[in-house]
Coordinates of C-alpha atoms and ligand atoms in Angstrom, one line a residue:
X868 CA -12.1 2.2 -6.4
X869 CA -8.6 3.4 -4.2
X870 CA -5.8 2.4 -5.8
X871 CA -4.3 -0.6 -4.6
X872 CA -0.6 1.1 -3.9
X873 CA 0.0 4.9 -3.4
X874 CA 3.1 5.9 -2.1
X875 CA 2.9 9.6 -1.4
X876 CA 6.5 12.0 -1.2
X877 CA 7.8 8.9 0.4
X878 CA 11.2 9.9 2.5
X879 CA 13.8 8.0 4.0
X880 CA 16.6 9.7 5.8
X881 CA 19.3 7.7 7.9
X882 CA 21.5 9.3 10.2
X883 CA 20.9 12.6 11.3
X884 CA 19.7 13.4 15.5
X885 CA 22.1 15.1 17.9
X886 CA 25.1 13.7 17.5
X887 CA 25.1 12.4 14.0
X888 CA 24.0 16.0 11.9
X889 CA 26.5 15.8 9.2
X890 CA 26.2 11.8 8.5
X891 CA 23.0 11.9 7.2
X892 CA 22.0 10.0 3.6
X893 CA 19.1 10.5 1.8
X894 CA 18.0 7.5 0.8
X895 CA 14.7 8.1 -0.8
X896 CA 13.1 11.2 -1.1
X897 CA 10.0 12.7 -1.9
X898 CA 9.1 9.5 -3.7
X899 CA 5.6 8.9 -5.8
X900 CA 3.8 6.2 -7.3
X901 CA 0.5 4.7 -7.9
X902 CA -0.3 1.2 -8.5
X903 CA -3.8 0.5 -9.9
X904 CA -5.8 -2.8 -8.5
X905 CA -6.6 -3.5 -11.7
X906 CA -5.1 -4.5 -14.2
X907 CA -2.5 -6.0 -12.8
X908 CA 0.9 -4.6 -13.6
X909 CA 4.1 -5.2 -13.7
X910 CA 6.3 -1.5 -12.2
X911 CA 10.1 -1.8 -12.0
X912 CA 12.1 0.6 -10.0
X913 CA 15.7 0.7 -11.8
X914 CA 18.3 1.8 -10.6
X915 CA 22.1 0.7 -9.1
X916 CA 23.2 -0.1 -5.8
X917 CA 22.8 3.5 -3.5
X918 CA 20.3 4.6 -5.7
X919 CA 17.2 3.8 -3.3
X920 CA 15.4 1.1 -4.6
X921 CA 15.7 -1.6 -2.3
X922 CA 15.3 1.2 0.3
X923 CA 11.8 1.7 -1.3
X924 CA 11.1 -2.2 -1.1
X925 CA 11.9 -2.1 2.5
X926 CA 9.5 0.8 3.3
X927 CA 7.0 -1.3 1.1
X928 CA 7.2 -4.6 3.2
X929 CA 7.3 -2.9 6.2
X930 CA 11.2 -3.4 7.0
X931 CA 12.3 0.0 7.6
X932 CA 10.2 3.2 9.1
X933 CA 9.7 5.9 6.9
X934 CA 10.6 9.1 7.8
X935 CA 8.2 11.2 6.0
X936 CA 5.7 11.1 3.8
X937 CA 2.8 8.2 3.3
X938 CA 2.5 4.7 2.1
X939 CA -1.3 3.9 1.1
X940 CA -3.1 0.4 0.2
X941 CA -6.1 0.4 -0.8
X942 CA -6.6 3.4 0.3
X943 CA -5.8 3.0 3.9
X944 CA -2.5 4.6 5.0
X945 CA -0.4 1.6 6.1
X946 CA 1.0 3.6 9.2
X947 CA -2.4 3.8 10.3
X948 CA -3.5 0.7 10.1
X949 CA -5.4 -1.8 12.9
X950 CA -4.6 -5.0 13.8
X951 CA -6.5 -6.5 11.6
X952 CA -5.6 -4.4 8.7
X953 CA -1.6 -5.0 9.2
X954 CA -2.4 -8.5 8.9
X955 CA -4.3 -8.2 5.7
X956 CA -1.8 -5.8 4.4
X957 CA 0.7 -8.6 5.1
X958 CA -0.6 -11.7 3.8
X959 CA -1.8 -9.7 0.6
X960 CA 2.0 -7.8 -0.2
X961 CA 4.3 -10.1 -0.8
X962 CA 8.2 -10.8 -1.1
X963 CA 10.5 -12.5 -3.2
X964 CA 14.2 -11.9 -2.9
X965 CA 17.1 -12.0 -4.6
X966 CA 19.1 -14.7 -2.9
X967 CA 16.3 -17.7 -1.8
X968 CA 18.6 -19.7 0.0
X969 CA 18.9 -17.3 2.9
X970 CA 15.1 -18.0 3.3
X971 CA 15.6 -21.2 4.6
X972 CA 16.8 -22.9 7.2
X973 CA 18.7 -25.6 6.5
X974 CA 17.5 -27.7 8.9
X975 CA 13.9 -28.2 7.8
X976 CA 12.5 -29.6 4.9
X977 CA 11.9 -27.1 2.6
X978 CA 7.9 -28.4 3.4
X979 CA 8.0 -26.4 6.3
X980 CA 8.5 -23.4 5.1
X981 CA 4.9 -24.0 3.5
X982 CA 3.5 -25.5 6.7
X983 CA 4.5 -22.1 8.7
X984 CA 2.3 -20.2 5.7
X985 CA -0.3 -22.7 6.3
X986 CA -0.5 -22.0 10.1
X987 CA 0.9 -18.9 10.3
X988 CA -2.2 -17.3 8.4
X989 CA -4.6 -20.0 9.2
X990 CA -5.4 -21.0 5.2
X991 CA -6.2 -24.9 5.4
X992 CA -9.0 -26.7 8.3
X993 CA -7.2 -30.3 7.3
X994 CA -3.8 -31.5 6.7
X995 CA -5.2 -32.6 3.2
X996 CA -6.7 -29.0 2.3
X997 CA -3.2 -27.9 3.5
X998 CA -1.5 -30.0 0.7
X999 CA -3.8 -29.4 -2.1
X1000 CA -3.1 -25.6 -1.9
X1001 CA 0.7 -26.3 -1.6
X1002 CA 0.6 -28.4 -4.6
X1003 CA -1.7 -25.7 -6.2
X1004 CA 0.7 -23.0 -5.7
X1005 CA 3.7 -25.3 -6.5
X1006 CA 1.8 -26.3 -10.1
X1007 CA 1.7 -22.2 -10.8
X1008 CA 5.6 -22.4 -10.9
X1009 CA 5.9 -25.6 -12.3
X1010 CA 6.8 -27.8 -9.9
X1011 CA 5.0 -30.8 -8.0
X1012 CA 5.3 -31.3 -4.2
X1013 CA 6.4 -34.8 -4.2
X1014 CA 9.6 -33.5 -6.1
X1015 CA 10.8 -30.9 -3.9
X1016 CA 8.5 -30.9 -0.4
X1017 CA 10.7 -33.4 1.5
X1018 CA 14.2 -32.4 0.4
X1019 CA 16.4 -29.8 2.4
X1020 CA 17.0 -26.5 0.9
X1021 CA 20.8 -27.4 -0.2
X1022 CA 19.3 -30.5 -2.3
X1023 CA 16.8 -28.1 -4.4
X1024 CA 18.9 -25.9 -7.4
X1025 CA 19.0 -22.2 -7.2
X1026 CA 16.0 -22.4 -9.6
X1027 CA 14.0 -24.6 -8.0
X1028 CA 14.6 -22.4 -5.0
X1029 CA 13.6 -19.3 -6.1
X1030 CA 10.4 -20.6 -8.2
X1031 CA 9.2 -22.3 -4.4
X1032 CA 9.6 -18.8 -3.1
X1033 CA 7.3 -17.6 -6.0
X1034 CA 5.2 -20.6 -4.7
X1035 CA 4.9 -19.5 -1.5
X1036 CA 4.4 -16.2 -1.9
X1037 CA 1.4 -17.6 -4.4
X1038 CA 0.2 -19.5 -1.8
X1039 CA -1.3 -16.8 0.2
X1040 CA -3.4 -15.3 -2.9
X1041 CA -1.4 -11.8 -2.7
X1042 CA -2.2 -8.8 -4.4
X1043 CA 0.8 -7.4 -4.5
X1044 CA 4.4 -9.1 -4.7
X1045 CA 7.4 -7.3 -4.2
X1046 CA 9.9 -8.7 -6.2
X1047 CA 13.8 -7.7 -5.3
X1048 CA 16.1 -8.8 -8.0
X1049 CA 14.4 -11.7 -8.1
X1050 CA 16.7 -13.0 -11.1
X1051 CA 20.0 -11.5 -10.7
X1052 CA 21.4 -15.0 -9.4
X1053 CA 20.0 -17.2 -11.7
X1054 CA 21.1 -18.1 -15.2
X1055 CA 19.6 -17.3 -18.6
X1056 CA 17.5 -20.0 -19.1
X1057 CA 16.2 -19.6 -15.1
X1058 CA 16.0 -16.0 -16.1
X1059 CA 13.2 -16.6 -18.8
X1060 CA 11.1 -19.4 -16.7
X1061 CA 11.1 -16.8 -13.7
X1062 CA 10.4 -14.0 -15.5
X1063 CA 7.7 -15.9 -17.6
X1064 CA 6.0 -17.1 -14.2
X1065 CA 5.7 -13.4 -13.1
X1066 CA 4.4 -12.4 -16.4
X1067 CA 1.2 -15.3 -15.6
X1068 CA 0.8 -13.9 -12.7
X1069 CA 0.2 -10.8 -14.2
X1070 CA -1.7 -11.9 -16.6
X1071 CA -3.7 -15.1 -15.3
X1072 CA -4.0 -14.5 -11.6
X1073 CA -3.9 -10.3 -11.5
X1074 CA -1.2 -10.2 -9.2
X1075 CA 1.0 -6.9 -9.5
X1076 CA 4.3 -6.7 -8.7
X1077 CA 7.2 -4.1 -7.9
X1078 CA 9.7 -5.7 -9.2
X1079 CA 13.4 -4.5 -8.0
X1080 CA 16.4 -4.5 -10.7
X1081 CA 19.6 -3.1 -11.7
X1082 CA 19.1 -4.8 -15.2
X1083 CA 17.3 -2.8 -18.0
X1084 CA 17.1 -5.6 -20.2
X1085 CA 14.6 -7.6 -18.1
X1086 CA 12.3 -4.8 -17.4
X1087 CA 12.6 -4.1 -20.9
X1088 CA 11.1 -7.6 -21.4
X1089 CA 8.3 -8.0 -18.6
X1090 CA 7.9 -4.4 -17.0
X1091 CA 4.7 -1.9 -17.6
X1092 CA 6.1 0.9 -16.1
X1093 CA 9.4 2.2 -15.0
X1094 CA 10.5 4.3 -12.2
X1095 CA 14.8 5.1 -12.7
X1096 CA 16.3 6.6 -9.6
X1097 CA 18.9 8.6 -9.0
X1098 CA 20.8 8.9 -5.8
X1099 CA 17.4 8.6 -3.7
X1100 CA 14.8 10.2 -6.6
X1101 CA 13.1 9.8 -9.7
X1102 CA 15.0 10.6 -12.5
X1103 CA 13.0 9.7 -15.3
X1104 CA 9.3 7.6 -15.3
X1105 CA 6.9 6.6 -17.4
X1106 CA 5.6 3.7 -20.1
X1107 CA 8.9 1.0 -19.8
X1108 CA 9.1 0.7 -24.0
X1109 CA 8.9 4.7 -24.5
X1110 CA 11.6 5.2 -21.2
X1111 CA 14.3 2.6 -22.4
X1112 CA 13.7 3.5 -26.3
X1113 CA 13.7 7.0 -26.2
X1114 CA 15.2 8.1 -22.7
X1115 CA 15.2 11.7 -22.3
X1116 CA 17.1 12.4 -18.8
X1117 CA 20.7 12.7 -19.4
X1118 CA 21.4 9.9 -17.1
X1119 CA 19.3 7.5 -18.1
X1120 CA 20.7 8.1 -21.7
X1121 CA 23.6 7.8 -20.5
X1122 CA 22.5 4.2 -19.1
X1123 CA 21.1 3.3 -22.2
X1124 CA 23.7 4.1 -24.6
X1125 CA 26.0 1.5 -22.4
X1126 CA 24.1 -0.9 -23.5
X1127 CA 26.2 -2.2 -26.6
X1128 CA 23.9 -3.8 -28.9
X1129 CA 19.9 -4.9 -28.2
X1130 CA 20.2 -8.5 -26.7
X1131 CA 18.0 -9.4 -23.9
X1132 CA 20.7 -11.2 -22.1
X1133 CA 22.7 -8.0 -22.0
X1134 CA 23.0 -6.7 -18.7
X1135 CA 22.7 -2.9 -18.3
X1136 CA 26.1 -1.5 -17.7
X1137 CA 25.0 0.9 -15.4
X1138 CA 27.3 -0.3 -12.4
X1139 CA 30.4 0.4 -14.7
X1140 CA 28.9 4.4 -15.7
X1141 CA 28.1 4.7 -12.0
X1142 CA 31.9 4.5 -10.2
X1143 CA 32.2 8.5 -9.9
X1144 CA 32.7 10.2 -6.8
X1145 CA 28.9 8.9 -6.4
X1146 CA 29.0 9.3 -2.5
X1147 CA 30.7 13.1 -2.6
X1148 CA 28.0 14.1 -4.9
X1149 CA 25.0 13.0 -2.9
X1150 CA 26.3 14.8 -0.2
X1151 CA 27.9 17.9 -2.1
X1152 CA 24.7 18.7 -3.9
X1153 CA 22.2 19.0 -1.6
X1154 CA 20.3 21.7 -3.5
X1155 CA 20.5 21.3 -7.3
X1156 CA 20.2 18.4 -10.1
X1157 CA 22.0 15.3 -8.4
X1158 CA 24.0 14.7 -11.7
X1159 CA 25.3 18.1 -11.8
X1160 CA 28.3 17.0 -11.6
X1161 CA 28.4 14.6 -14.4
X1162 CA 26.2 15.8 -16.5
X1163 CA 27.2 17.2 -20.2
X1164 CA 23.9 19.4 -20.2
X1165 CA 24.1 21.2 -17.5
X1166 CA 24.0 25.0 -16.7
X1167 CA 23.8 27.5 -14.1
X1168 CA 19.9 27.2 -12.5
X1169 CA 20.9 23.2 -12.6
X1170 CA 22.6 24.0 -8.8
X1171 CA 20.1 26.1 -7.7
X1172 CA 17.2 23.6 -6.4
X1173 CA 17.0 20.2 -7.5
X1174 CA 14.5 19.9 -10.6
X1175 CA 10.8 18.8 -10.7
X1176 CA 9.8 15.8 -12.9
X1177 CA 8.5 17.4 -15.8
X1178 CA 5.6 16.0 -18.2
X1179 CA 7.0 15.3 -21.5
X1180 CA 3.2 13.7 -22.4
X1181 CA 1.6 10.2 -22.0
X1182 CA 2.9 9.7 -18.2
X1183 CA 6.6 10.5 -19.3
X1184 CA 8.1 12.5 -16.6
X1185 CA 11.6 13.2 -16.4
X1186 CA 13.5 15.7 -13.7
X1187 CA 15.7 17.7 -15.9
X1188 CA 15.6 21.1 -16.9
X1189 CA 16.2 21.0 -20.1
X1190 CA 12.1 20.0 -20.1
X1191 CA 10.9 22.8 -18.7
X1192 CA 9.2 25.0 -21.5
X1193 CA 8.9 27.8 -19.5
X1194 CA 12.3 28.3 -19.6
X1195 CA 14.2 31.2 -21.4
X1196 CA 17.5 29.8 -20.5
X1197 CA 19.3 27.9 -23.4
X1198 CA 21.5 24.5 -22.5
X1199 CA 25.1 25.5 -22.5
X1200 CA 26.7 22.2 -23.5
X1201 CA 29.8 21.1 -21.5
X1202 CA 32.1 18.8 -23.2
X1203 CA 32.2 15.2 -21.6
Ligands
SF4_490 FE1 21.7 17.9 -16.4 FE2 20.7 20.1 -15.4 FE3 19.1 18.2 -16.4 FE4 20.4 17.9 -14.1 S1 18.8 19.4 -14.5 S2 20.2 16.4 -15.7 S3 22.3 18.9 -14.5 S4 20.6 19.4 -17.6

């Protein structure tokens, strides 16, 4: 059986053309990843603000145009698909962002926002079929409709909201839901009851999810396995446990070891590592590691040509040098 997601050397490149050559950005590039249809898992793509992530959720819902390279469901390439396909392809991958309330429009009942599901993809032959599968989708987050359906957005909590956007996207049986920072304005206690649903979903309805995060400690908690960018590529991958407990790419060490003691509601303190010339060196280092420049590992081949992910065992692939066995070429260590 195909896979249910493949993304193949996935590249996104803005800028660029006649008169922009100099401003281009490399958002994403050369990106891999396979999702199986079953089980149903849960894959986090970590990484801060620039690093490409939500750039790979865009190309995944069909936002943004990729600019090389192949996205692939179910074994059919999503660029190629027919009418019929595309439609499929949308009701089946789903979205759930970070901030629901600029899902809404204020001016409806939040109902409607169910009704255009309903319509848009034809599900229900009677108002009352209609409302049983609303209320079946709203029961999967724990909600009932009489509670929320005939209120308007700004009456519902930041909770409530997000959890009906879990509903919705329920609604339409997906496959796939792609999940961008789905918590990251919520509080704790929110946190767990969101992050519980999308473990059931998992777990009871086989519903995957890429699910989009800054915060280590949450894909720590929920996540199978882990894809952490850097600047536009993979810097380290593999099984989430073995990645966040024993991280082998300098950066990603370096991410981990800001976290200062192992509580869940810790949030990474990657943006605070992260406030470098970040910008300069994406655009300074266009042929060697990316975190050349910060990096208290690195030697002389790191500036030649960026640096394959390397197998470390069981699925663990990081891009660093320092993993590559073949290598004569001892690590000259550079004081931080
Ligand atoms: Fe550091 Fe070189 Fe590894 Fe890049 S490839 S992370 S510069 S040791």
């Amino acid at each position: 059986m195909a896979p249910l997601l493949e993304i193949k050397n996935a590249t996104k490149i803005y800028g660029g053309g006649f008169f922009h050559a100099k401003n281009v950005t490399v958002a994403l590039q050369d990106f891999d990843l396979t999702i199986d249809d079953r089980p149903a898992t849960i894959t986090t793509i970590a990484g801060e603000s620039g690093s490409g992530k939500t750039t790979l959720a865009n190309l995944v819902l069909g936002f943004t145009k990729i600019t090389s390279g192949q996205i692939i469901y179910k074994g059919v390439d999503v660029g190629a698909m027919d009418k019929a396909q595309l439609m499929d392809y949308r009701r089946e991958v789903q979205a759930v962002f970070q901030d629901p309330y600029a899902v809404y429009n204020p001016f409806y009942r939040v109902k409607h926002i169910f009704d255009m599901v309903l319509k848009n993809f034809k599900l229900a032959r009677t108002k009352e079929e209609g409302r049983a599968l609303v209320e079946a989708a709203l029961n999967v987050v724990g909600m009932r409709g009489e509670e929320v359906l005939e209120k308007y957005p700004h009456q519902l909590s930041g909770g409530q909201r997000q959890r009906m956007m879990v509903a919705r996207a329920y609604l339409l049986k997906p496959k796939l839901i792609v999940a961008d920072e789905p918590v990251s304005m919520v509080d704790a206690s929110l946190r767990a009851m969101i992050l519980d649903i999308m473990l059931r979903l998992r777990d009871e309805h086989n519903i995957s999810f890429l699910y989009i995060t800054h915060d280590l400690s949450t894909a720590y908690q929920i996540g199978d396995q882990i894809y952490m960018l850097y600047q536009g590529a993979v810097a380290e991958a593999g099984n989430t446990t073995r990645v966040i407990e024993n991280p082998k790419h300098p950066y990603v060490q370096l991410l981990i070891d800001s976290i200062p003691v192992p509580d869940p509601d810790v949030k990474w303190g990657g943006e605070e590592v992260l406030t470098l010339d970040d910008e300069q060196m994406r655009v300074s280092t266009t042929s060697g590691c990316r975190f050349y420049g910060r990096c208290p590992y690195r030697m002389d081949r790191c500036l030649e040509q960026a640096p394959p992910l390397y197998d470390l065992g069981n699925n663990h692939l990081a891009a660093c040098y320092l993993y590559d066995m073949a290598a004569e070429q001892e690590p000259s260590h550079v004081a931080a």
